[in-house]
mmCIF file of C-alpha atoms in Angstrom:
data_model
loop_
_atom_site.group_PDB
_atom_site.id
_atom_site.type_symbol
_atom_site.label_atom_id
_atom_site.label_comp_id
_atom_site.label_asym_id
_atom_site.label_seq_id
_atom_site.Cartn_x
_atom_site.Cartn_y
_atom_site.Cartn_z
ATOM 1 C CA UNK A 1 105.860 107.618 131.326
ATOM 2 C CA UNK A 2 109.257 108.249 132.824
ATOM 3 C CA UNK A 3 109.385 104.503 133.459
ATOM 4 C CA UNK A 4 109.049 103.252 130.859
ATOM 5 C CA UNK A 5 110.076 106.035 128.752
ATOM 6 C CA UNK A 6 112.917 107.916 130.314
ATOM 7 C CA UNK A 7 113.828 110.439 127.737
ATOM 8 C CA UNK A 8 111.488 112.882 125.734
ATOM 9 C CA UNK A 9 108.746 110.310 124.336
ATOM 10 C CA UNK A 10 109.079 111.382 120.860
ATOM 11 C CA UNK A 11 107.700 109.619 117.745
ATOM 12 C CA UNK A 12 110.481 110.640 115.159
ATOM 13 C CA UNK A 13 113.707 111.372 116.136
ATOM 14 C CA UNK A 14 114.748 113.246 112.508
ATOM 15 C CA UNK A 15 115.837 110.365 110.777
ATOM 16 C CA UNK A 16 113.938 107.144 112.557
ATOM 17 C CA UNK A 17 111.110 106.536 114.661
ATOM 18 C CA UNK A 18 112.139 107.078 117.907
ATOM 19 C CA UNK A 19 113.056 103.739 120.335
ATOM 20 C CA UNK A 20 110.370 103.831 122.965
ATOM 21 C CA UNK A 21 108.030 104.453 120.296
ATOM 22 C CA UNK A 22 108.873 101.868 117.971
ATOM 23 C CA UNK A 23 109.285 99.255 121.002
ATOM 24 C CA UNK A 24 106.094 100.428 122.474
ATOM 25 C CA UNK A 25 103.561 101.163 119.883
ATOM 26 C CA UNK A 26 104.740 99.277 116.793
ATOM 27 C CA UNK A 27 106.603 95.834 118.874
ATOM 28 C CA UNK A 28 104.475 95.863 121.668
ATOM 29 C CA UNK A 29 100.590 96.962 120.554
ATOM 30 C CA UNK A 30 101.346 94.280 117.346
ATOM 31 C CA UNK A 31 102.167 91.340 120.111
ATOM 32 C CA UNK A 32 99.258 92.032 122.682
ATOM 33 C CA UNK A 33 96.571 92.474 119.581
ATOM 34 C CA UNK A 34 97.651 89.036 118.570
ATOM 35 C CA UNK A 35 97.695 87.401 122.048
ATOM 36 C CA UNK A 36 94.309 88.887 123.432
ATOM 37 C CA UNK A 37 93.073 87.359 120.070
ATOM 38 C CA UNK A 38 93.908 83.834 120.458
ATOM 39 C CA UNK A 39 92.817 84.402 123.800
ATOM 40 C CA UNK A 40 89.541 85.549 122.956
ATOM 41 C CA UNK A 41 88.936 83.011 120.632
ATOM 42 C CA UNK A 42 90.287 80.175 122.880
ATOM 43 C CA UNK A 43 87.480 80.887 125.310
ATOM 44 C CA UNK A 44 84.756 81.657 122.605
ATOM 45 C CA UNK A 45 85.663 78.593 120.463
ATOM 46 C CA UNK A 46 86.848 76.067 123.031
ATOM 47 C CA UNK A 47 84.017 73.990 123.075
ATOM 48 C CA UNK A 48 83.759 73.891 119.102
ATOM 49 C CA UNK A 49 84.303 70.472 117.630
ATOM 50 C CA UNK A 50 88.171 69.339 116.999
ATOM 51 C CA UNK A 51 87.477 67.594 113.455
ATOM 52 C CA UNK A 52 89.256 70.077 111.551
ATOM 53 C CA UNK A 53 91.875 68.971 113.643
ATOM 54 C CA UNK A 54 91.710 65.763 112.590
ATOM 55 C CA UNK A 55 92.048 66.522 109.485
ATOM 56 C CA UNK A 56 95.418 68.230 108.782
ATOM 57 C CA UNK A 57 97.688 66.839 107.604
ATOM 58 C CA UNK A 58 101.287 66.050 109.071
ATOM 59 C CA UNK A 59 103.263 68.822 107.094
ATOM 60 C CA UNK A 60 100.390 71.343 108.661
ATOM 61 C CA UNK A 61 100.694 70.171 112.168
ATOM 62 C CA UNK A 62 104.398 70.533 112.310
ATOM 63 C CA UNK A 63 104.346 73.795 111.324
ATOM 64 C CA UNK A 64 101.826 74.902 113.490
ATOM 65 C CA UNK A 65 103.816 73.733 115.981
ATOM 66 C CA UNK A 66 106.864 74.453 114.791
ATOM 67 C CA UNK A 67 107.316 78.103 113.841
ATOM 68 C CA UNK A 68 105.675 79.174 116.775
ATOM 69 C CA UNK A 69 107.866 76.951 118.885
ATOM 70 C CA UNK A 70 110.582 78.423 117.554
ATOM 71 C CA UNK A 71 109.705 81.808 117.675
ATOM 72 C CA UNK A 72 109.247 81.445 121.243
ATOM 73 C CA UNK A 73 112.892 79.498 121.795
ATOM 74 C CA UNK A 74 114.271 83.022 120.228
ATOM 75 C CA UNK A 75 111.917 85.457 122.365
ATOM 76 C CA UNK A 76 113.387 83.276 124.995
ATOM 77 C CA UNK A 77 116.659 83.584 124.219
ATOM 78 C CA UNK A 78 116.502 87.665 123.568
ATOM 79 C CA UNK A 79 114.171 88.009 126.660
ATOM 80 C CA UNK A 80 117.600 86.166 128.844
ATOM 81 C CA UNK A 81 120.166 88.779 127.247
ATOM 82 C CA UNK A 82 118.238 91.763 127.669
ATOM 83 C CA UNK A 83 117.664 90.390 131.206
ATOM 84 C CA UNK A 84 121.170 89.335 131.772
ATOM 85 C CA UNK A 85 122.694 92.682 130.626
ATOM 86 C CA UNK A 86 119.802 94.856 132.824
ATOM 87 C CA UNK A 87 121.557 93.025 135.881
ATOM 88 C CA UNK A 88 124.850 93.772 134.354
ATOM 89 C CA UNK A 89 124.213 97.472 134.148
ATOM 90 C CA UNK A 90 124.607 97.498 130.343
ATOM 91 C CA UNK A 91 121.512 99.986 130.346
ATOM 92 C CA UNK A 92 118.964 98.089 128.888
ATOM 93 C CA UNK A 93 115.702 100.408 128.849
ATOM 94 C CA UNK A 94 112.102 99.085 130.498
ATOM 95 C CA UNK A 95 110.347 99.066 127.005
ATOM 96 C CA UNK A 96 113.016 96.916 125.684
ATOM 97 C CA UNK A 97 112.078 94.419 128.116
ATOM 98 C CA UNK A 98 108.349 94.897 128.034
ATOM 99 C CA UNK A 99 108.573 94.376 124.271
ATOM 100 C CA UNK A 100 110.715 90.905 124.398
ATOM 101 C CA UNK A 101 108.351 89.756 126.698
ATOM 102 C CA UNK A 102 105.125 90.685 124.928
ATOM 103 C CA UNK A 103 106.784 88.733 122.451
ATOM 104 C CA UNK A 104 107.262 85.451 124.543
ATOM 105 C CA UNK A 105 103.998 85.303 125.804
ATOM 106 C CA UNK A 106 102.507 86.224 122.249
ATOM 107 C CA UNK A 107 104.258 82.773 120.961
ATOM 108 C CA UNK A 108 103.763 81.145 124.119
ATOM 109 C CA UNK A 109 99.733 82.231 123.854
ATOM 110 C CA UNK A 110 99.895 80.098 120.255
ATOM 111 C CA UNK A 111 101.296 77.665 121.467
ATOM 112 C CA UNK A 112 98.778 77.078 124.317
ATOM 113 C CA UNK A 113 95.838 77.953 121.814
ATOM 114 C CA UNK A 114 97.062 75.015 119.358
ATOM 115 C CA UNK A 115 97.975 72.886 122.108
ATOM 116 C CA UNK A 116 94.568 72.971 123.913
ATOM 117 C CA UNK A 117 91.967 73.362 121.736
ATOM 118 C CA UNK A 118 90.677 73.629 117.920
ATOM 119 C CA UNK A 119 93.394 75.506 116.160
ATOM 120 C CA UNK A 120 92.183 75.342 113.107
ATOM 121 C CA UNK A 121 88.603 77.043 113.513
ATOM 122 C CA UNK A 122 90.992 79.746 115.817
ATOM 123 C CA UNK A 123 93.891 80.251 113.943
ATOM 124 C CA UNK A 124 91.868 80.514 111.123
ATOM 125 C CA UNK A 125 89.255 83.012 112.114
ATOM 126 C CA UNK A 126 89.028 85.988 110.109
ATOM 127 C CA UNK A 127 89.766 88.392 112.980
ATOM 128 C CA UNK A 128 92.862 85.938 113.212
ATOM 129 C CA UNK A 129 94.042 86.797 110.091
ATOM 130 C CA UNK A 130 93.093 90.781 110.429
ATOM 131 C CA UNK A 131 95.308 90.587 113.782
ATOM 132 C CA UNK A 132 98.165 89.279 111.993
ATOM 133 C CA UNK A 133 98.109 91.355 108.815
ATOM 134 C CA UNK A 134 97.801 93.924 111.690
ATOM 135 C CA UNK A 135 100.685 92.406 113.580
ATOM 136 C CA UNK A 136 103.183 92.412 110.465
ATOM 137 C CA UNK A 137 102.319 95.783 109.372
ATOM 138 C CA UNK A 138 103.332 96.946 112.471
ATOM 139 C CA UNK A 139 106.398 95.151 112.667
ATOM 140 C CA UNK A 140 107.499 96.457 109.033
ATOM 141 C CA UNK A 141 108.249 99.967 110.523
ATOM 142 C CA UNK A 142 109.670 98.276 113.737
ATOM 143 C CA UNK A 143 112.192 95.819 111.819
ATOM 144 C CA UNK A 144 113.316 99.082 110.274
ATOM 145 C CA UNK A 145 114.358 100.796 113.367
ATOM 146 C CA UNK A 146 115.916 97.637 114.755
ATOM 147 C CA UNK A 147 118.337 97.384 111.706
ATOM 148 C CA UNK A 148 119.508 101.142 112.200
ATOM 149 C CA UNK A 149 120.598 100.230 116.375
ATOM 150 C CA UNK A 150 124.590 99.016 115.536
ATOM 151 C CA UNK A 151 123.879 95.588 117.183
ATOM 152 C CA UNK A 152 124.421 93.061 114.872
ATOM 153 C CA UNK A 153 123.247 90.071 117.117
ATOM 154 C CA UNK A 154 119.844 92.166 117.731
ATOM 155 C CA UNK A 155 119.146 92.889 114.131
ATOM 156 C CA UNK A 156 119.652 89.258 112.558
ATOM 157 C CA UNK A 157 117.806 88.046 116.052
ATOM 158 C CA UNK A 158 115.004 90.521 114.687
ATOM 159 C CA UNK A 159 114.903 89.907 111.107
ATOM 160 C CA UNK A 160 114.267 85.788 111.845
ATOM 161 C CA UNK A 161 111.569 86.590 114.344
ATOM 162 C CA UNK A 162 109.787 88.833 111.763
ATOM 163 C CA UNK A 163 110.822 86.067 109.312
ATOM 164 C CA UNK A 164 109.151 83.726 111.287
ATOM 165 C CA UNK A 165 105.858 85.794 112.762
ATOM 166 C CA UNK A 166 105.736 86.590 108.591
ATOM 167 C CA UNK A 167 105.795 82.764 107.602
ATOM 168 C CA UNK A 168 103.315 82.403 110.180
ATOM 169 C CA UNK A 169 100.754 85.099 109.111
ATOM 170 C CA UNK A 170 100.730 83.805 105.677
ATOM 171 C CA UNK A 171 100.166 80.191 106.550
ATOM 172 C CA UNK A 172 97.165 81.107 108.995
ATOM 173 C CA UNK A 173 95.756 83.374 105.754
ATOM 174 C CA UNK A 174 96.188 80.692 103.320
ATOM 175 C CA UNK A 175 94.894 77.928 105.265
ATOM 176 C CA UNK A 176 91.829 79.779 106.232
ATOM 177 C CA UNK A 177 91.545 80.533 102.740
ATOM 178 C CA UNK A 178 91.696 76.948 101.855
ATOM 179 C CA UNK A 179 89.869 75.568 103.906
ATOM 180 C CA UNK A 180 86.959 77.869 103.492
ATOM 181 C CA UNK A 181 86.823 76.714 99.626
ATOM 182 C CA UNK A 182 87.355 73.048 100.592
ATOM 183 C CA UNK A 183 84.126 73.511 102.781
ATOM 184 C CA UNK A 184 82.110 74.334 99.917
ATOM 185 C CA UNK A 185 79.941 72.544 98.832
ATOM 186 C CA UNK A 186 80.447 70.343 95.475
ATOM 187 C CA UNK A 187 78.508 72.047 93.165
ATOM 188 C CA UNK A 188 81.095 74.934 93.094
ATOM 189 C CA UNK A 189 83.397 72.322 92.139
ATOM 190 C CA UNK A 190 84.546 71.772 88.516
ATOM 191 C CA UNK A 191 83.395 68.229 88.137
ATOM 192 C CA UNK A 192 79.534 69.032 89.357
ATOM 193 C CA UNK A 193 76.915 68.823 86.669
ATOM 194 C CA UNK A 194 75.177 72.222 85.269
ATOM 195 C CA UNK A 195 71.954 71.521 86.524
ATOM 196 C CA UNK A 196 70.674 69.245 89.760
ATOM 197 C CA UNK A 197 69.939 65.465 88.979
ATOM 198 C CA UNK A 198 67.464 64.913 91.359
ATOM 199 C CA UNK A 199 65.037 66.966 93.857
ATOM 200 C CA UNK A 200 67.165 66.339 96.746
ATOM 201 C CA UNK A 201 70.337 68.253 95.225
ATOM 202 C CA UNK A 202 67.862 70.819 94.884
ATOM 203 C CA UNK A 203 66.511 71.136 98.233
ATOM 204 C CA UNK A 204 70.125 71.014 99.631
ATOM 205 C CA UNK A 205 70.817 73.863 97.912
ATOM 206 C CA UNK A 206 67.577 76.076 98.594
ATOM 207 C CA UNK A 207 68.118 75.331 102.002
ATOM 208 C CA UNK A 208 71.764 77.031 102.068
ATOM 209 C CA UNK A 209 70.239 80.355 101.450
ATOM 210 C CA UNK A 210 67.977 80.418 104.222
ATOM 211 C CA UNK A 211 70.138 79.479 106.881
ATOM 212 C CA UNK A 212 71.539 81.662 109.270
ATOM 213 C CA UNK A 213 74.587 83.816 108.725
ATOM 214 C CA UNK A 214 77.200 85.197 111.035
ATOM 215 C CA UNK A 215 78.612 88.700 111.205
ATOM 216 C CA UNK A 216 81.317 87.731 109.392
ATOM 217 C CA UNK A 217 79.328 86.965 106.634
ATOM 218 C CA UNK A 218 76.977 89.711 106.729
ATOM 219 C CA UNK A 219 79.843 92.822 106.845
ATOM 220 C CA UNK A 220 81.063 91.100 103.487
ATOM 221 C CA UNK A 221 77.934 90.218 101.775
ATOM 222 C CA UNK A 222 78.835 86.526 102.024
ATOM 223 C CA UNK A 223 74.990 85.379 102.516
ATOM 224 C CA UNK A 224 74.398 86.357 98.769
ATOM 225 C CA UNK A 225 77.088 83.595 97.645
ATOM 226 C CA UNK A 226 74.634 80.464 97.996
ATOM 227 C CA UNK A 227 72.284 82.047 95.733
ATOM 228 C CA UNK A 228 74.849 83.165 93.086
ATOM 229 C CA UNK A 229 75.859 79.421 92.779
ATOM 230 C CA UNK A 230 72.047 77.971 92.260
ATOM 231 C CA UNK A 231 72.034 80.625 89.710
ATOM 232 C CA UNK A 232 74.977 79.337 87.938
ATOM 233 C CA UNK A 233 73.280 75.752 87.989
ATOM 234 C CA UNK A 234 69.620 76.953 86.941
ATOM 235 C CA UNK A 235 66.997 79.485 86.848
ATOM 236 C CA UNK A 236 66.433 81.041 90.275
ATOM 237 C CA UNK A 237 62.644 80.745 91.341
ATOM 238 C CA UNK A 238 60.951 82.864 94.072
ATOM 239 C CA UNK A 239 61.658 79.993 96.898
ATOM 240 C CA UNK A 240 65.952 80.797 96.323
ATOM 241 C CA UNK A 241 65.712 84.622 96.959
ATOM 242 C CA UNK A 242 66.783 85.583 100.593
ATOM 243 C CA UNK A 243 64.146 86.318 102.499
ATOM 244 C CA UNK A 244 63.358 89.952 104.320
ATOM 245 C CA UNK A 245 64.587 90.044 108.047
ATOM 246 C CA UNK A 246 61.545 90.152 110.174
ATOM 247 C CA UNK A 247 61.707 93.476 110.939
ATOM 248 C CA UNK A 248 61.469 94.096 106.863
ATOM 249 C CA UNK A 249 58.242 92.265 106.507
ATOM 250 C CA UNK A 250 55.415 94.298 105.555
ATOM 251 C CA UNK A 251 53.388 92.725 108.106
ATOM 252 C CA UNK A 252 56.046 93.122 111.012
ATOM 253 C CA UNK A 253 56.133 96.792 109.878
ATOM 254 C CA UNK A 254 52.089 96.914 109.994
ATOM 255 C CA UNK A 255 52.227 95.639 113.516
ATOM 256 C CA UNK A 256 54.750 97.541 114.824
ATOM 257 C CA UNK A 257 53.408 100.738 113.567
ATOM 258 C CA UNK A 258 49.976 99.358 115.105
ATOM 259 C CA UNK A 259 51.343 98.716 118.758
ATOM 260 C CA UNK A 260 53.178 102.077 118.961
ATOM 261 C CA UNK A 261 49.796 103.874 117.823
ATOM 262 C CA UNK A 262 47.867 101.607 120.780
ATOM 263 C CA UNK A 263 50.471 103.062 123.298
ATOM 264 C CA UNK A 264 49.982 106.456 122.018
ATOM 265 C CA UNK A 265 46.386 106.279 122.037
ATOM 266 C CA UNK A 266 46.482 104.938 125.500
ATOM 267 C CA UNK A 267 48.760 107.462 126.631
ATOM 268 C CA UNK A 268 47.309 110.564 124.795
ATOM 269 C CA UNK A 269 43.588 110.025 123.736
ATOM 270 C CA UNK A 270 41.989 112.988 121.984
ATOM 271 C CA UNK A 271 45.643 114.156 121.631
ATOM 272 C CA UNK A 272 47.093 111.639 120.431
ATOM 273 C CA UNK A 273 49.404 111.898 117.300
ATOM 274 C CA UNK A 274 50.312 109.846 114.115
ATOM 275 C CA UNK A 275 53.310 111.754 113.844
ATOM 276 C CA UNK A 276 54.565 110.429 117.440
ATOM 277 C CA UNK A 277 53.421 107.059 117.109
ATOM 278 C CA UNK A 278 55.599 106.657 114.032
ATOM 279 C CA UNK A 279 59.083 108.283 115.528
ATOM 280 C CA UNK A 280 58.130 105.205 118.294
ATOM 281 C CA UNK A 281 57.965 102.869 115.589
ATOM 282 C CA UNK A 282 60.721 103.597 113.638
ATOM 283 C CA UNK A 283 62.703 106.735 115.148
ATOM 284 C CA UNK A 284 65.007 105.402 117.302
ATOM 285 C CA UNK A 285 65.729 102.679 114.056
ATOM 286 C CA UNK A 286 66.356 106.250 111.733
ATOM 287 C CA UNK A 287 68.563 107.542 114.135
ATOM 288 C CA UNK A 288 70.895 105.407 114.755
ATOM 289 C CA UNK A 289 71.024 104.379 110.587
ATOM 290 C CA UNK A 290 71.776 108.495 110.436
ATOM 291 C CA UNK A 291 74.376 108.604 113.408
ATOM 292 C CA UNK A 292 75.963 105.608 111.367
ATOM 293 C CA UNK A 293 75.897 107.586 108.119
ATOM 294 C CA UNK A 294 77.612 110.722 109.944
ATOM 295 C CA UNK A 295 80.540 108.500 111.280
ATOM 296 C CA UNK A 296 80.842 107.189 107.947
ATOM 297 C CA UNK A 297 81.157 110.285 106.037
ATOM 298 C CA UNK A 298 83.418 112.086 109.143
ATOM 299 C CA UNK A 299 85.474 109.184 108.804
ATOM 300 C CA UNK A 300 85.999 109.838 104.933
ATOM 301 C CA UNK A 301 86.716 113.018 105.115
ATOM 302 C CA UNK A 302 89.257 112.998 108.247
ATOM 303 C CA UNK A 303 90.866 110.124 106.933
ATOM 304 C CA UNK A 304 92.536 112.203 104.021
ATOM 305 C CA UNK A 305 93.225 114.843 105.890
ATOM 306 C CA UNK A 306 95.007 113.021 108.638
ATOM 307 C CA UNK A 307 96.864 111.232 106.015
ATOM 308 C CA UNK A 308 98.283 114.273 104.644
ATOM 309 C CA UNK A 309 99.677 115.679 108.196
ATOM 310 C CA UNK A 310 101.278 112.008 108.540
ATOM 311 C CA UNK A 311 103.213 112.254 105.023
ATOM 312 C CA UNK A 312 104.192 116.369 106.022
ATOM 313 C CA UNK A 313 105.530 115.123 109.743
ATOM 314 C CA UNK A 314 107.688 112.450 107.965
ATOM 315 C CA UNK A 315 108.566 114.618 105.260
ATOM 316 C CA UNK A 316 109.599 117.463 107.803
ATOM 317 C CA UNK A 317 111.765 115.153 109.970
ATOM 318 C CA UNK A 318 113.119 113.792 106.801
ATOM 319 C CA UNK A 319 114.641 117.544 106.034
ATOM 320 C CA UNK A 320 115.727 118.239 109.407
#
């Protein structure tokens, strides 16, 4: 800690958060949560078709490549002074440095990403956007303490890079936004009729609820949306519910319960037991549901708690 933090690593300093700290955890977490994102999704997502690509328009491409370009021209520039005044001996501390440069490569990491592969379907992924809302949330608290430091060159240097990471974050939100409802299909739109005009309009859209869904889509209860449009156009039928998962069925639970009570039977004979057969079944299933239910509920009752030690630390450093 003492290099990169030389003094006492403190988080508030009585009146401000406390310049390794702010640097550190609010500059420097922000930048490498963003980078190792686009990363990530570069190598996940680099074989994914480029016709989204395609079909930007001009405006769009620019500023995808603009802002960041920029951004990256003025990380540049602020990474060269603070280097420049470190060889000067103007005392220009470690975490300075490591946060101008985790802001470089941040841009530079963009800039790659868009260069080299399907921007769109990465810029726009949710975790994308969660990173960035992430990313400028940190960099609230950070702009804050860069405007108390009496450097006037470093605090309008900082306010147009949060200006521009800012501009940035809500362009990649919006456009993912957008283009998610331009994806949809037309009978969400306006102009579709009320009720299907032939059977193939019909099959199309009986066949959207039984395809497969992502993560994404299952954390927010996305894979119910295809069957709250048919049900806007007409009178759902048994054939538009979602079906069970497999391990639902009634006859997936039959045989499961069956093949644990074979291996019990095998195991145990005259002593076997219905009781152990079904914690094989479906104990380990229980378990883990309940483990997930005790985070859950820990988590909503520390949350509070730890909120209200937050707001007394800031309120006692406020006072002193």
């Amino acid at each position: 800690m003492d290099f990169l933090c030389p003094a006492d690593p403190t988080v508030w300093d009585g009146r401000r958060f406390a310049p390794c700290f702010a640097d550190l955890v609010l500059g420097f977490a922000g930048n490498v949560i963003v980078a190792a994102a686009a990363v990530a999704l570069f190598l996940f997502k680099r074989n994914a078709p480029r016709t989204q690509n395609a079909r930007r328009g001009l405006p769009e491409k620019l500023f995808v490549f603009g802002v960041p370009g920029f951004a990256a021209c003025l990380s540049l520039l602020g990474l060269t002074m603070l280097i420049k005044k470190k060889f000067d001996g103007n005392g220009v501390e470690n975490y300075e440095l490591f946060f101008k440069c985790s802001q470089f490569i941040t841009w530079m990491s963009v800039i790659l990403v868009c260069a080299n592969g399907p921007w769109f379907e990465i810029l726009c992924n949710p975790i994308m956007c969660f990173c960035w809302i992430l990313k400028i949330l940190l960099e609230i608290p950070h702009l804050q303490y860069k405007l108390t430091l009496p450097k006037e060159m470093t605090s309008f240097m900082e306010i147009v890079s949060f200006s521009a990471a800012s501009t940035f974050g809500l362009f990649v939100i919006v456009a993912a936004v957008l283009g998610r409802s331009r994806n949809k299909r037309k009978v969400n739109s306006i102009e579709a009729p009320l009720v299907p005009n032939n059977e193939k309009a019909e099959s199309e859209t009986t066949n959207l609820v039984n395809k497969d869904h992502n993560l994404w889509e299952l954390l927010t209860f996305k894979f119910v949306n295809p069957m709250m449009n048919i049900g806007i156009t007409r009178q759902l039928d048994f054939t538009d519910l979602l079906e069970l998962p497999a391990e639902l069925r009634a006859a997936s639970c039959y045989e499961k319960l069956l093949s644990s009570w074979t291996v019990e039977y095998q195991n145990y004979h005259d002593r076997s037991s219905l009781l152990r057969a079904m914690f094989g079944a479906y104990g380990w299933t229980y378990l883990r549901l309940g483990l997930l239910k005790v985070i859950n509920d820990s988590i909503n009752f520390v949350s509070p708690l730890l909120l209200n030690k937050f707001i007394r630390f800031l309120q006692q450093g406020i006072i002193s």
